[in-house]
């Protein structure tokens, strides 16, 4: 029977081409939406690698042309730290989690190069403030002041890029700038490895990261200082005001801004969700259109083939058999569309498009195929039942 | 000649098998078929009672619109009468399930329609294979072989790969006959099988049906307008306006 269906479909290829292209089109759309959703969902489920709850970010800005002497900055940090309710205070670079600031570079180690990695400046309290998960080695400590090379902590994925499966601790790597003499402070010595982090948003993938120790050098050229403040549970606006007043108490020249990291996180989450939801709605709209089209075409096909249905009944097909035949034809047509779409979709993992791993693509192909079969089966269901119910004597009399 | 007795009112209603020992394959009792449309009610068949015995060759004659095709589609189990009973092998049709009916149509009956009813999207040989598709456990090879044999019988071996649209009316009719033959049915119900053929071809088809009837014992019920052809059959049933007149 299957071969018969193939023959029938092949002989009706012109009529079926429309159906096949609709199936193909839906498959591609569903694959695209599916790949995005799976990637985003998989990212969301992956560990964040740090804890942003009860972390505030404090931006201290010197006024235009004003400098930010180290002594005064240290004073601010010390006084904020001393406030009741504040647990940890850490000085870092402006590329804080969930903000839109990024700092990235590529690195090299013995001929191996890395993709662009996020680089952060971090002081000795940073790991404690963000609760990074240390895998190997240690975080920075005051004793690092005397080291010749710049101490760094890297994320696990960065370790893989730089050293593969070899141990990382103690190794020294540099920026990937061929032919340039490296300054000692740009020779990075690994002192620790932490779990992968996803600091962009809840939905972004882990990005290889390097934390360089903020060496206590001159900060007078700074215009802004980014400070992470981990507070005790239940702290709110009162403490925020206190922090602002504390900074003002050190120097009136600086302005401050205290933000809750969870708010940044929500903001960033929306920023990703809105386009994703938009994409889904667009996909849904297209699929509904295609489904209605399919439904109409199938309905029309069956009305065109009433005589054939009557004939088949006369030749020994049961009503149910006719229904299954039409459903089966649609499934064969769907298979053509899915195979064509699958060939196109398979190019993405084969060509490593967008540098994404293969697995989400394969999942998306499977999900899109499943969804397309479901949609076409649903669309074909009612027309097939209609076909099954056609009275053979009546159908044979027409024409 | 004995068969003519079967047509007498006594024989028709008699529950006993006819004298010649032939078993009735189809028995219609007090059949009425009324077509109801919004505006009018057409009585296509009115109190028809008749028996078709195994191995008979019966022709049905009557003016256009007298209900011949309607009768054939009832005999072919494609439709249900408004009232009356149809029995196949002594069992009323209403006692069969849908599946059993489909099976009966497939195994027992070969239908030749007045308007061929070929599937235009299938080649000649694929068309002839259609009834065999609904036969369980038949291999594709056997289907093809049987279809080619049937086409050979109707003299269309050279046209197996053609499509119905590429054939003449007579050729299409022969394909339809080959399709009815392919399944090796016990009964052939033919609605004007030679209506679209020239006299020579008509003659050949008639001979083919006679041959099937005599040699293979196939029961044939044929609607015809041709007196000459009707004379060649064992029994002629005449209809007028939905009623049997002889
Ligand atoms: N589906 C239907 N709805 C309404 N009336 C019908 C239907 N089918 C048949 N009839 C009517 O029943 C009567 C018998 O039709 P039928 O087709 O059996 O005639 P026929 O003897 O085969 O005629 P012909 O020799 O022209 O083929 C006709 O009057 C026809 O109009
Ligand atoms: Mg007719």
PDB file of C-alpha atoms in Angstrom, chain A residues 2-278:
ATOM      1  CA  UNK A   2       2.854   2.340   0.838  1.00  0.00           C
ATOM      2  CA  UNK A   3       4.283   1.865  -2.613  1.00  0.00           C
ATOM      3  CA  UNK A   4       0.886   2.555  -4.059  1.00  0.00           C
ATOM      4  CA  UNK A   5       0.772   5.807  -2.106  1.00  0.00           C
ATOM      5  CA  UNK A   6       4.204   6.746  -3.412  1.00  0.00           C
ATOM      6  CA  UNK A   7       3.090   6.051  -6.975  1.00  0.00           C
ATOM      7  CA  UNK A   8      -0.058   8.082  -6.466  1.00  0.00           C
ATOM      8  CA  UNK A   9       1.854  10.983  -4.956  1.00  0.00           C
ATOM      9  CA  UNK A  10       4.540  10.843  -7.585  1.00  0.00           C
ATOM     10  CA  UNK A  11       1.943  10.875 -10.345  1.00  0.00           C
ATOM     11  CA  UNK A  12       0.216  13.790  -8.678  1.00  0.00           C
ATOM     12  CA  UNK A  13       3.456  15.594  -8.082  1.00  0.00           C
ATOM     13  CA  UNK A  14       2.338  18.904  -9.418  1.00  0.00           C
ATOM     14  CA  UNK A  15      -0.585  19.064  -7.005  1.00  0.00           C
ATOM     15  CA  UNK A  16       1.566  17.716  -4.213  1.00  0.00           C
ATOM     16  CA  UNK A  17       4.405  20.143  -4.834  1.00  0.00           C
ATOM     17  CA  UNK A  18       2.396  22.864  -3.141  1.00  0.00           C
ATOM     18  CA  UNK A  19       1.794  20.685  -0.113  1.00  0.00           C
ATOM     19  CA  UNK A  20       5.404  19.586   0.008  1.00  0.00           C
ATOM     20  CA  UNK A  21       6.635  23.164  -0.150  1.00  0.00           C
ATOM     21  CA  UNK A  22       4.238  24.170   2.618  1.00  0.00           C
ATOM     22  CA  UNK A  23       5.531  21.338   4.752  1.00  0.00           C
ATOM     23  CA  UNK A  24       9.099  22.263   3.908  1.00  0.00           C
ATOM     24  CA  UNK A  25       8.467  25.887   4.802  1.00  0.00           C
ATOM     25  CA  UNK A  26       6.823  25.008   8.110  1.00  0.00           C
ATOM     26  CA  UNK A  27       9.637  22.651   8.931  1.00  0.00           C
ATOM     27  CA  UNK A  28      12.253  25.324   8.349  1.00  0.00           C
ATOM     28  CA  UNK A  29      10.354  27.874  10.447  1.00  0.00           C
ATOM     29  CA  UNK A  30       9.814  25.383  13.249  1.00  0.00           C
ATOM     30  CA  UNK A  31      13.437  24.342  13.079  1.00  0.00           C
ATOM     31  CA  UNK A  32      14.560  27.959  13.406  1.00  0.00           C
ATOM     32  CA  UNK A  33      12.243  28.695  16.294  1.00  0.00           C
ATOM     33  CA  UNK A  34      13.063  25.340  17.856  1.00  0.00           C
ATOM     34  CA  UNK A  35      16.808  25.899  17.626  1.00  0.00           C
ATOM     35  CA  UNK A  36      16.457  29.292  19.315  1.00  0.00           C
ATOM     36  CA  UNK A  37      14.151  27.962  22.022  1.00  0.00           C
ATOM     37  CA  UNK A  38      16.281  24.920  22.719  1.00  0.00           C
ATOM     38  CA  UNK A  39      19.453  26.983  22.886  1.00  0.00           C
ATOM     39  CA  UNK A  40      17.852  29.576  25.125  1.00  0.00           C
ATOM     40  CA  UNK A  41      16.201  26.923  27.280  1.00  0.00           C
ATOM     41  CA  UNK A  42      19.353  24.894  27.597  1.00  0.00           C
ATOM     42  CA  UNK A  43      21.273  27.992  28.627  1.00  0.00           C
ATOM     43  CA  UNK A  44      18.612  28.875  31.150  1.00  0.00           C
ATOM     44  CA  UNK A  45      18.859  25.463  32.744  1.00  0.00           C
ATOM     45  CA  UNK A  46      22.648  25.512  32.882  1.00  0.00           C
ATOM     46  CA  UNK A  47      24.194  26.684  36.153  1.00  0.00           C
ATOM     47  CA  UNK A  48      24.852  30.388  36.339  1.00  0.00           C
ATOM     48  CA  UNK A  49      28.221  29.855  37.974  1.00  0.00           C
ATOM     49  CA  UNK A  50      27.715  32.646  40.508  1.00  0.00           C
ATOM     50  CA  UNK A  51      25.052  34.049  42.791  1.00  0.00           C
ATOM     51  CA  UNK A  52      23.546  37.416  42.086  1.00  0.00           C
ATOM     52  CA  UNK A  53      20.940  37.508  44.837  1.00  0.00           C
ATOM     53  CA  UNK A  54      21.727  40.014  47.599  1.00  0.00           C
ATOM     54  CA  UNK A  55      24.406  41.582  45.479  1.00  0.00           C
ATOM     55  CA  UNK A  56      24.257  45.277  44.753  1.00  0.00           C
ATOM     56  CA  UNK A  57      26.401  47.171  42.392  1.00  0.00           C
ATOM     57  CA  UNK A  58      27.736  50.490  43.460  1.00  0.00           C
ATOM     58  CA  UNK A  59      28.987  52.863  40.826  1.00  0.00           C
ATOM     59  CA  UNK A  60      31.144  55.662  42.129  1.00  0.00           C
ATOM     60  CA  UNK A  61      31.749  58.471  39.656  1.00  0.00           C
ATOM     61  CA  UNK A  62      34.209  61.253  39.914  1.00  0.00           C
ATOM     62  CA  UNK A  63      32.996  64.501  38.424  1.00  0.00           C
ATOM     63  CA  UNK A  64      34.250  65.559  35.042  1.00  0.00           C
ATOM     64  CA  UNK A  65      37.972  66.175  35.137  1.00  0.00           C
ATOM     65  CA  UNK A  66      38.173  64.998  38.744  1.00  0.00           C
ATOM     66  CA  UNK A  67      40.521  62.225  39.667  1.00  0.00           C
ATOM     67  CA  UNK A  68      39.932  59.241  41.857  1.00  0.00           C
ATOM     68  CA  UNK A  69      42.897  58.813  44.187  1.00  0.00           C
ATOM     69  CA  UNK A  70      43.465  55.341  45.470  1.00  0.00           C
ATOM     70  CA  UNK A  71      43.516  56.416  49.082  1.00  0.00           C
ATOM     71  CA  UNK A  72      40.064  57.925  48.952  1.00  0.00           C
ATOM     72  CA  UNK A  73      38.668  54.952  47.023  1.00  0.00           C
ATOM     73  CA  UNK A  74      40.079  52.592  49.632  1.00  0.00           C
ATOM     74  CA  UNK A  75      38.481  54.735  52.270  1.00  0.00           C
ATOM     75  CA  UNK A  76      35.088  54.410  50.563  1.00  0.00           C
ATOM     76  CA  UNK A  77      35.427  50.646  50.298  1.00  0.00           C
ATOM     77  CA  UNK A  78      36.487  50.332  53.927  1.00  0.00           C
ATOM     78  CA  UNK A  79      33.641  52.489  55.228  1.00  0.00           C
ATOM     79  CA  UNK A  80      30.980  50.765  53.129  1.00  0.00           C
ATOM     80  CA  UNK A  81      32.272  47.407  54.245  1.00  0.00           C
ATOM     81  CA  UNK A  82      31.941  48.525  57.867  1.00  0.00           C
ATOM     82  CA  UNK A  83      28.229  49.333  57.491  1.00  0.00           C
ATOM     83  CA  UNK A  84      25.981  46.863  59.311  1.00  0.00           C
ATOM     84  CA  UNK A  85      24.252  44.593  56.786  1.00  0.00           C
ATOM     85  CA  UNK A  86      27.132  44.724  54.315  1.00  0.00           C
ATOM     86  CA  UNK A  87      28.964  41.408  54.037  1.00  0.00           C
ATOM     87  CA  UNK A  88      31.525  41.888  51.304  1.00  0.00           C
ATOM     88  CA  UNK A  89      32.747  44.725  49.146  1.00  0.00           C
ATOM     89  CA  UNK A  90      34.732  44.063  46.002  1.00  0.00           C
ATOM     90  CA  UNK A  91      36.275  46.389  43.464  1.00  0.00           C
ATOM     91  CA  UNK A  92      36.003  45.337  39.844  1.00  0.00           C
ATOM     92  CA  UNK A  93      35.846  46.602  36.273  1.00  0.00           C
ATOM     93  CA  UNK A  94      32.737  48.130  34.702  1.00  0.00           C
ATOM     94  CA  UNK A  95      31.646  44.949  32.923  1.00  0.00           C
ATOM     95  CA  UNK A  96      29.407  43.798  35.734  1.00  0.00           C
ATOM     96  CA  UNK A  97      27.030  40.873  35.381  1.00  0.00           C
ATOM     97  CA  UNK A  98      23.777  41.592  33.472  1.00  0.00           C
ATOM     98  CA  UNK A  99      24.988  44.973  32.270  1.00  0.00           C
ATOM     99  CA  UNK A 100      25.648  45.712  28.649  1.00  0.00           C
ATOM    100  CA  UNK A 101      29.319  46.460  29.212  1.00  0.00           C
ATOM    101  CA  UNK A 102      31.778  43.916  27.938  1.00  0.00           C
ATOM    102  CA  UNK A 103      35.532  43.624  27.873  1.00  0.00           C
ATOM    103  CA  UNK A 104      36.988  40.926  25.751  1.00  0.00           C
ATOM    104  CA  UNK A 105      40.267  39.713  24.355  1.00  0.00           C
ATOM    105  CA  UNK A 106      41.701  36.576  22.896  1.00  0.00           C
ATOM    106  CA  UNK A 107      44.636  34.835  24.499  1.00  0.00           C
ATOM    107  CA  UNK A 108      47.360  32.439  23.565  1.00  0.00           C
ATOM    108  CA  UNK A 109      49.354  29.729  25.194  1.00  0.00           C
ATOM    109  CA  UNK A 110      52.112  27.853  23.373  1.00  0.00           C
ATOM    110  CA  UNK A 111      50.586  28.313  19.960  1.00  0.00           C
ATOM    111  CA  UNK A 112      47.074  27.603  21.139  1.00  0.00           C
ATOM    112  CA  UNK A 113      44.676  30.509  20.826  1.00  0.00           C
ATOM    113  CA  UNK A 114      41.333  31.051  22.449  1.00  0.00           C
ATOM    114  CA  UNK A 115      38.158  32.591  21.107  1.00  0.00           C
ATOM    115  CA  UNK A 116      37.254  35.975  22.514  1.00  0.00           C
ATOM    116  CA  UNK A 117      36.964  35.702  26.271  1.00  0.00           C
ATOM    117  CA  UNK A 118      35.436  38.066  28.778  1.00  0.00           C
ATOM    118  CA  UNK A 119      38.094  39.689  30.881  1.00  0.00           C
ATOM    119  CA  UNK A 120      37.347  41.169  34.265  1.00  0.00           C
ATOM    120  CA  UNK A 121      39.444  43.102  36.738  1.00  0.00           C
ATOM    121  CA  UNK A 122      38.826  41.712  40.172  1.00  0.00           C
ATOM    122  CA  UNK A 123      40.156  42.303  43.635  1.00  0.00           C
ATOM    123  CA  UNK A 124      40.725  39.788  46.410  1.00  0.00           C
ATOM    124  CA  UNK A 125      37.064  39.871  47.557  1.00  0.00           C
ATOM    125  CA  UNK A 126      35.397  39.472  44.171  1.00  0.00           C
ATOM    126  CA  UNK A 127      34.954  35.686  44.348  1.00  0.00           C
ATOM    127  CA  UNK A 128      33.368  36.018  47.755  1.00  0.00           C
ATOM    128  CA  UNK A 129      31.025  38.798  46.602  1.00  0.00           C
ATOM    129  CA  UNK A 130      29.743  36.838  43.599  1.00  0.00           C
ATOM    130  CA  UNK A 131      30.189  33.407  45.180  1.00  0.00           C
ATOM    131  CA  UNK A 132      32.082  31.968  42.231  1.00  0.00           C
ATOM    132  CA  UNK A 133      32.598  28.220  42.470  1.00  0.00           C
ATOM    133  CA  UNK A 134      36.263  27.441  42.741  1.00  0.00           C
ATOM    134  CA  UNK A 135      37.269  24.164  41.075  1.00  0.00           C
ATOM    135  CA  UNK A 136      41.032  24.241  41.391  1.00  0.00           C
ATOM    136  CA  UNK A 137      43.655  26.394  43.042  1.00  0.00           C
ATOM    137  CA  UNK A 138      42.585  29.512  44.913  1.00  0.00           C
ATOM    138  CA  UNK A 139      41.316  33.048  44.508  1.00  0.00           C
ATOM    139  CA  UNK A 140      43.610  36.111  44.759  1.00  0.00           C
ATOM    140  CA  UNK A 141      45.066  37.106  48.106  1.00  0.00           C
ATOM    141  CA  UNK A 142      47.143  39.976  49.476  1.00  0.00           C
ATOM    142  CA  UNK A 143      50.320  37.901  49.204  1.00  0.00           C
ATOM    143  CA  UNK A 144      49.909  38.111  45.408  1.00  0.00           C
ATOM    144  CA  UNK A 145      51.097  41.733  45.659  1.00  0.00           C
ATOM    145  CA  UNK A 146      54.669  40.619  45.334  1.00  0.00           C
ATOM    146  CA  UNK A 147      54.338  38.304  42.347  1.00  0.00           C
ATOM    147  CA  UNK A 148      56.169  39.036  39.149  1.00  0.00           C
ATOM    148  CA  UNK A 149      53.397  37.893  36.796  1.00  0.00           C
ATOM    149  CA  UNK A 150      49.821  38.978  36.895  1.00  0.00           C
ATOM    150  CA  UNK A 151      47.738  36.430  38.847  1.00  0.00           C
ATOM    151  CA  UNK A 152      44.587  35.347  37.032  1.00  0.00           C
ATOM    152  CA  UNK A 153      41.710  33.001  37.652  1.00  0.00           C
ATOM    153  CA  UNK A 154      40.105  31.428  34.605  1.00  0.00           C
ATOM    154  CA  UNK A 155      36.839  29.656  33.980  1.00  0.00           C
ATOM    155  CA  UNK A 156      36.737  25.946  33.216  1.00  0.00           C
ATOM    156  CA  UNK A 157      35.904  26.451  29.522  1.00  0.00           C
ATOM    157  CA  UNK A 158      38.815  28.875  29.240  1.00  0.00           C
ATOM    158  CA  UNK A 159      41.062  26.262  30.799  1.00  0.00           C
ATOM    159  CA  UNK A 160      39.954  23.809  28.108  1.00  0.00           C
ATOM    160  CA  UNK A 161      40.763  26.268  25.345  1.00  0.00           C
ATOM    161  CA  UNK A 162      44.154  27.137  26.737  1.00  0.00           C
ATOM    162  CA  UNK A 163      45.436  23.911  28.195  1.00  0.00           C
ATOM    163  CA  UNK A 164      43.107  21.150  27.041  1.00  0.00           C
ATOM    164  CA  UNK A 165      43.200  18.424  29.608  1.00  0.00           C
ATOM    165  CA  UNK A 166      46.552  19.451  31.014  1.00  0.00           C
ATOM    166  CA  UNK A 167      46.792  21.051  34.435  1.00  0.00           C
ATOM    167  CA  UNK A 168      46.412  24.809  34.408  1.00  0.00           C
ATOM    168  CA  UNK A 169      47.731  26.010  37.732  1.00  0.00           C
ATOM    169  CA  UNK A 170      50.983  27.935  37.512  1.00  0.00           C
ATOM    170  CA  UNK A 171      50.925  28.165  33.728  1.00  0.00           C
ATOM    171  CA  UNK A 172      51.512  31.534  32.113  1.00  0.00           C
ATOM    172  CA  UNK A 173      49.635  32.771  29.055  1.00  0.00           C
ATOM    173  CA  UNK A 174      49.399  36.096  27.258  1.00  0.00           C
ATOM    174  CA  UNK A 175      47.214  38.194  24.981  1.00  0.00           C
ATOM    175  CA  UNK A 176      47.131  36.927  21.446  1.00  0.00           C
ATOM    176  CA  UNK A 177      49.059  39.762  19.830  1.00  0.00           C
ATOM    177  CA  UNK A 178      51.707  38.181  17.655  1.00  0.00           C
ATOM    178  CA  UNK A 179      55.030  39.947  17.342  1.00  0.00           C
ATOM    179  CA  UNK A 180      54.528  42.241  20.297  1.00  0.00           C
ATOM    180  CA  UNK A 181      56.742  42.187  23.353  1.00  0.00           C
ATOM    181  CA  UNK A 182      54.672  41.322  26.395  1.00  0.00           C
ATOM    182  CA  UNK A 183      54.854  43.515  29.488  1.00  0.00           C
ATOM    183  CA  UNK A 184      55.247  41.571  32.749  1.00  0.00           C
ATOM    184  CA  UNK A 185      51.790  42.643  33.924  1.00  0.00           C
ATOM    185  CA  UNK A 186      50.355  41.118  30.740  1.00  0.00           C
ATOM    186  CA  UNK A 187      51.841  37.727  31.514  1.00  0.00           C
ATOM    187  CA  UNK A 188      49.019  35.951  33.195  1.00  0.00           C
ATOM    188  CA  UNK A 189      49.740  33.234  35.678  1.00  0.00           C
ATOM    189  CA  UNK A 190      46.870  30.933  36.526  1.00  0.00           C
ATOM    190  CA  UNK A 191      46.252  30.646  40.270  1.00  0.00           C
ATOM    191  CA  UNK A 192      42.768  29.204  40.140  1.00  0.00           C
ATOM    192  CA  UNK A 193      40.017  27.755  37.971  1.00  0.00           C
ATOM    193  CA  UNK A 194      36.302  28.401  38.576  1.00  0.00           C
ATOM    194  CA  UNK A 195      33.129  26.935  37.145  1.00  0.00           C
ATOM    195  CA  UNK A 196      31.833  28.364  33.863  1.00  0.00           C
ATOM    196  CA  UNK A 197      29.869  31.553  34.321  1.00  0.00           C
ATOM    197  CA  UNK A 198      26.940  33.029  32.427  1.00  0.00           C
ATOM    198  CA  UNK A 199      27.150  36.696  33.328  1.00  0.00           C
ATOM    199  CA  UNK A 200      25.388  38.163  30.267  1.00  0.00           C
ATOM    200  CA  UNK A 201      21.887  37.020  31.047  1.00  0.00           C
ATOM    201  CA  UNK A 202      19.846  34.074  32.256  1.00  0.00           C
ATOM    202  CA  UNK A 203      19.506  32.946  28.667  1.00  0.00           C
ATOM    203  CA  UNK A 204      23.023  33.368  27.375  1.00  0.00           C
ATOM    204  CA  UNK A 205      25.584  30.633  27.106  1.00  0.00           C
ATOM    205  CA  UNK A 206      28.696  30.436  29.233  1.00  0.00           C
ATOM    206  CA  UNK A 207      31.531  32.530  27.852  1.00  0.00           C
ATOM    207  CA  UNK A 208      35.171  31.731  28.613  1.00  0.00           C
ATOM    208  CA  UNK A 209      36.319  34.204  31.215  1.00  0.00           C
ATOM    209  CA  UNK A 210      39.536  35.550  32.712  1.00  0.00           C
ATOM    210  CA  UNK A 211      39.702  37.463  35.979  1.00  0.00           C
ATOM    211  CA  UNK A 212      42.851  39.545  36.269  1.00  0.00           C
ATOM    212  CA  UNK A 213      43.903  40.634  39.704  1.00  0.00           C
ATOM    213  CA  UNK A 214      43.511  44.350  40.201  1.00  0.00           C
ATOM    214  CA  UNK A 215      47.008  45.308  41.142  1.00  0.00           C
ATOM    215  CA  UNK A 216      47.129  48.088  43.621  1.00  0.00           C
ATOM    216  CA  UNK A 217      48.423  50.609  41.216  1.00  0.00           C
ATOM    217  CA  UNK A 218      47.456  54.213  40.782  1.00  0.00           C
ATOM    218  CA  UNK A 219      43.744  54.804  40.275  1.00  0.00           C
ATOM    219  CA  UNK A 220      43.948  58.548  39.760  1.00  0.00           C
ATOM    220  CA  UNK A 221      43.099  58.241  36.072  1.00  0.00           C
ATOM    221  CA  UNK A 222      39.836  56.387  36.877  1.00  0.00           C
ATOM    222  CA  UNK A 223      36.572  58.184  36.341  1.00  0.00           C
ATOM    223  CA  UNK A 224      34.320  55.455  37.630  1.00  0.00           C
ATOM    224  CA  UNK A 225      34.752  52.655  40.080  1.00  0.00           C
ATOM    225  CA  UNK A 226      32.503  49.637  39.959  1.00  0.00           C
ATOM    226  CA  UNK A 227      31.971  48.013  43.321  1.00  0.00           C
ATOM    227  CA  UNK A 228      30.149  44.815  44.173  1.00  0.00           C
ATOM    228  CA  UNK A 229      28.434  44.835  47.549  1.00  0.00           C
ATOM    229  CA  UNK A 230      27.072  41.630  48.994  1.00  0.00           C
ATOM    230  CA  UNK A 231      24.524  42.411  51.690  1.00  0.00           C
ATOM    231  CA  UNK A 232      22.755  40.359  54.307  1.00  0.00           C
ATOM    232  CA  UNK A 233      19.304  39.002  53.420  1.00  0.00           C
ATOM    233  CA  UNK A 234      16.458  41.498  53.843  1.00  0.00           C
ATOM    234  CA  UNK A 235      18.485  44.653  53.248  1.00  0.00           C
ATOM    235  CA  UNK A 236      16.842  47.380  51.185  1.00  0.00           C
ATOM    236  CA  UNK A 237      16.477  51.065  50.503  1.00  0.00           C
ATOM    237  CA  UNK A 238      17.648  52.195  53.924  1.00  0.00           C
ATOM    238  CA  UNK A 239      21.019  50.573  53.495  1.00  0.00           C
ATOM    239  CA  UNK A 240      21.238  51.876  49.923  1.00  0.00           C
ATOM    240  CA  UNK A 241      20.826  55.412  51.207  1.00  0.00           C
ATOM    241  CA  UNK A 242      23.345  54.808  53.943  1.00  0.00           C
ATOM    242  CA  UNK A 243      25.872  53.641  51.367  1.00  0.00           C
ATOM    243  CA  UNK A 244      25.294  56.752  49.270  1.00  0.00           C
ATOM    244  CA  UNK A 245      25.742  58.957  52.340  1.00  0.00           C
ATOM    245  CA  UNK A 246      28.875  57.104  53.323  1.00  0.00           C
ATOM    246  CA  UNK A 247      30.443  57.781  49.946  1.00  0.00           C
ATOM    247  CA  UNK A 248      29.404  61.413  50.177  1.00  0.00           C
ATOM    248  CA  UNK A 249      30.979  61.497  53.627  1.00  0.00           C
ATOM    249  CA  UNK A 250      34.359  60.626  52.161  1.00  0.00           C
ATOM    250  CA  UNK A 251      34.204  63.109  49.357  1.00  0.00           C
ATOM    251  CA  UNK A 252      31.447  65.380  48.117  1.00  0.00           C
ATOM    252  CA  UNK A 253      32.993  65.427  44.658  1.00  0.00           C
ATOM    253  CA  UNK A 254      31.856  61.912  43.805  1.00  0.00           C
ATOM    254  CA  UNK A 255      28.409  60.778  42.883  1.00  0.00           C
ATOM    255  CA  UNK A 256      27.051  57.342  43.564  1.00  0.00           C
ATOM    256  CA  UNK A 257      24.507  55.007  42.195  1.00  0.00           C
ATOM    257  CA  UNK A 258      23.387  51.847  43.980  1.00  0.00           C
ATOM    258  CA  UNK A 259      21.590  49.209  41.974  1.00  0.00           C
ATOM    259  CA  UNK A 260      20.267  45.794  42.894  1.00  0.00           C
ATOM    260  CA  UNK A 261      21.824  43.152  40.648  1.00  0.00           C
ATOM    261  CA  UNK A 262      18.586  41.192  40.536  1.00  0.00           C
ATOM    262  CA  UNK A 263      16.949  44.203  38.874  1.00  0.00           C
ATOM    263  CA  UNK A 264      19.629  44.227  36.200  1.00  0.00           C
ATOM    264  CA  UNK A 265      19.026  40.544  35.784  1.00  0.00           C
ATOM    265  CA  UNK A 266      15.281  41.023  35.275  1.00  0.00           C
ATOM    266  CA  UNK A 267      15.931  43.799  32.820  1.00  0.00           C
ATOM    267  CA  UNK A 268      18.351  41.681  30.878  1.00  0.00           C
ATOM    268  CA  UNK A 269      15.965  38.749  30.959  1.00  0.00           C
ATOM    269  CA  UNK A 270      13.238  40.838  29.332  1.00  0.00           C
ATOM    270  CA  UNK A 271      15.733  42.034  26.813  1.00  0.00           C
ATOM    271  CA  UNK A 272      16.187  38.459  25.592  1.00  0.00           C
ATOM    272  CA  UNK A 273      12.652  37.254  26.161  1.00  0.00           C
ATOM    273  CA  UNK A 274      10.930  39.937  24.129  1.00  0.00           C
ATOM    274  CA  UNK A 275      12.550  39.006  20.812  1.00  0.00           C
ATOM    275  CA  UNK A 276      12.236  35.296  21.586  1.00  0.00           C
ATOM    276  CA  UNK A 277       8.537  35.633  22.345  1.00  0.00           C
ATOM    277  CA  UNK A 278       8.172  37.754  19.215  1.00  0.00           C
TER     278      UNK A 278
END
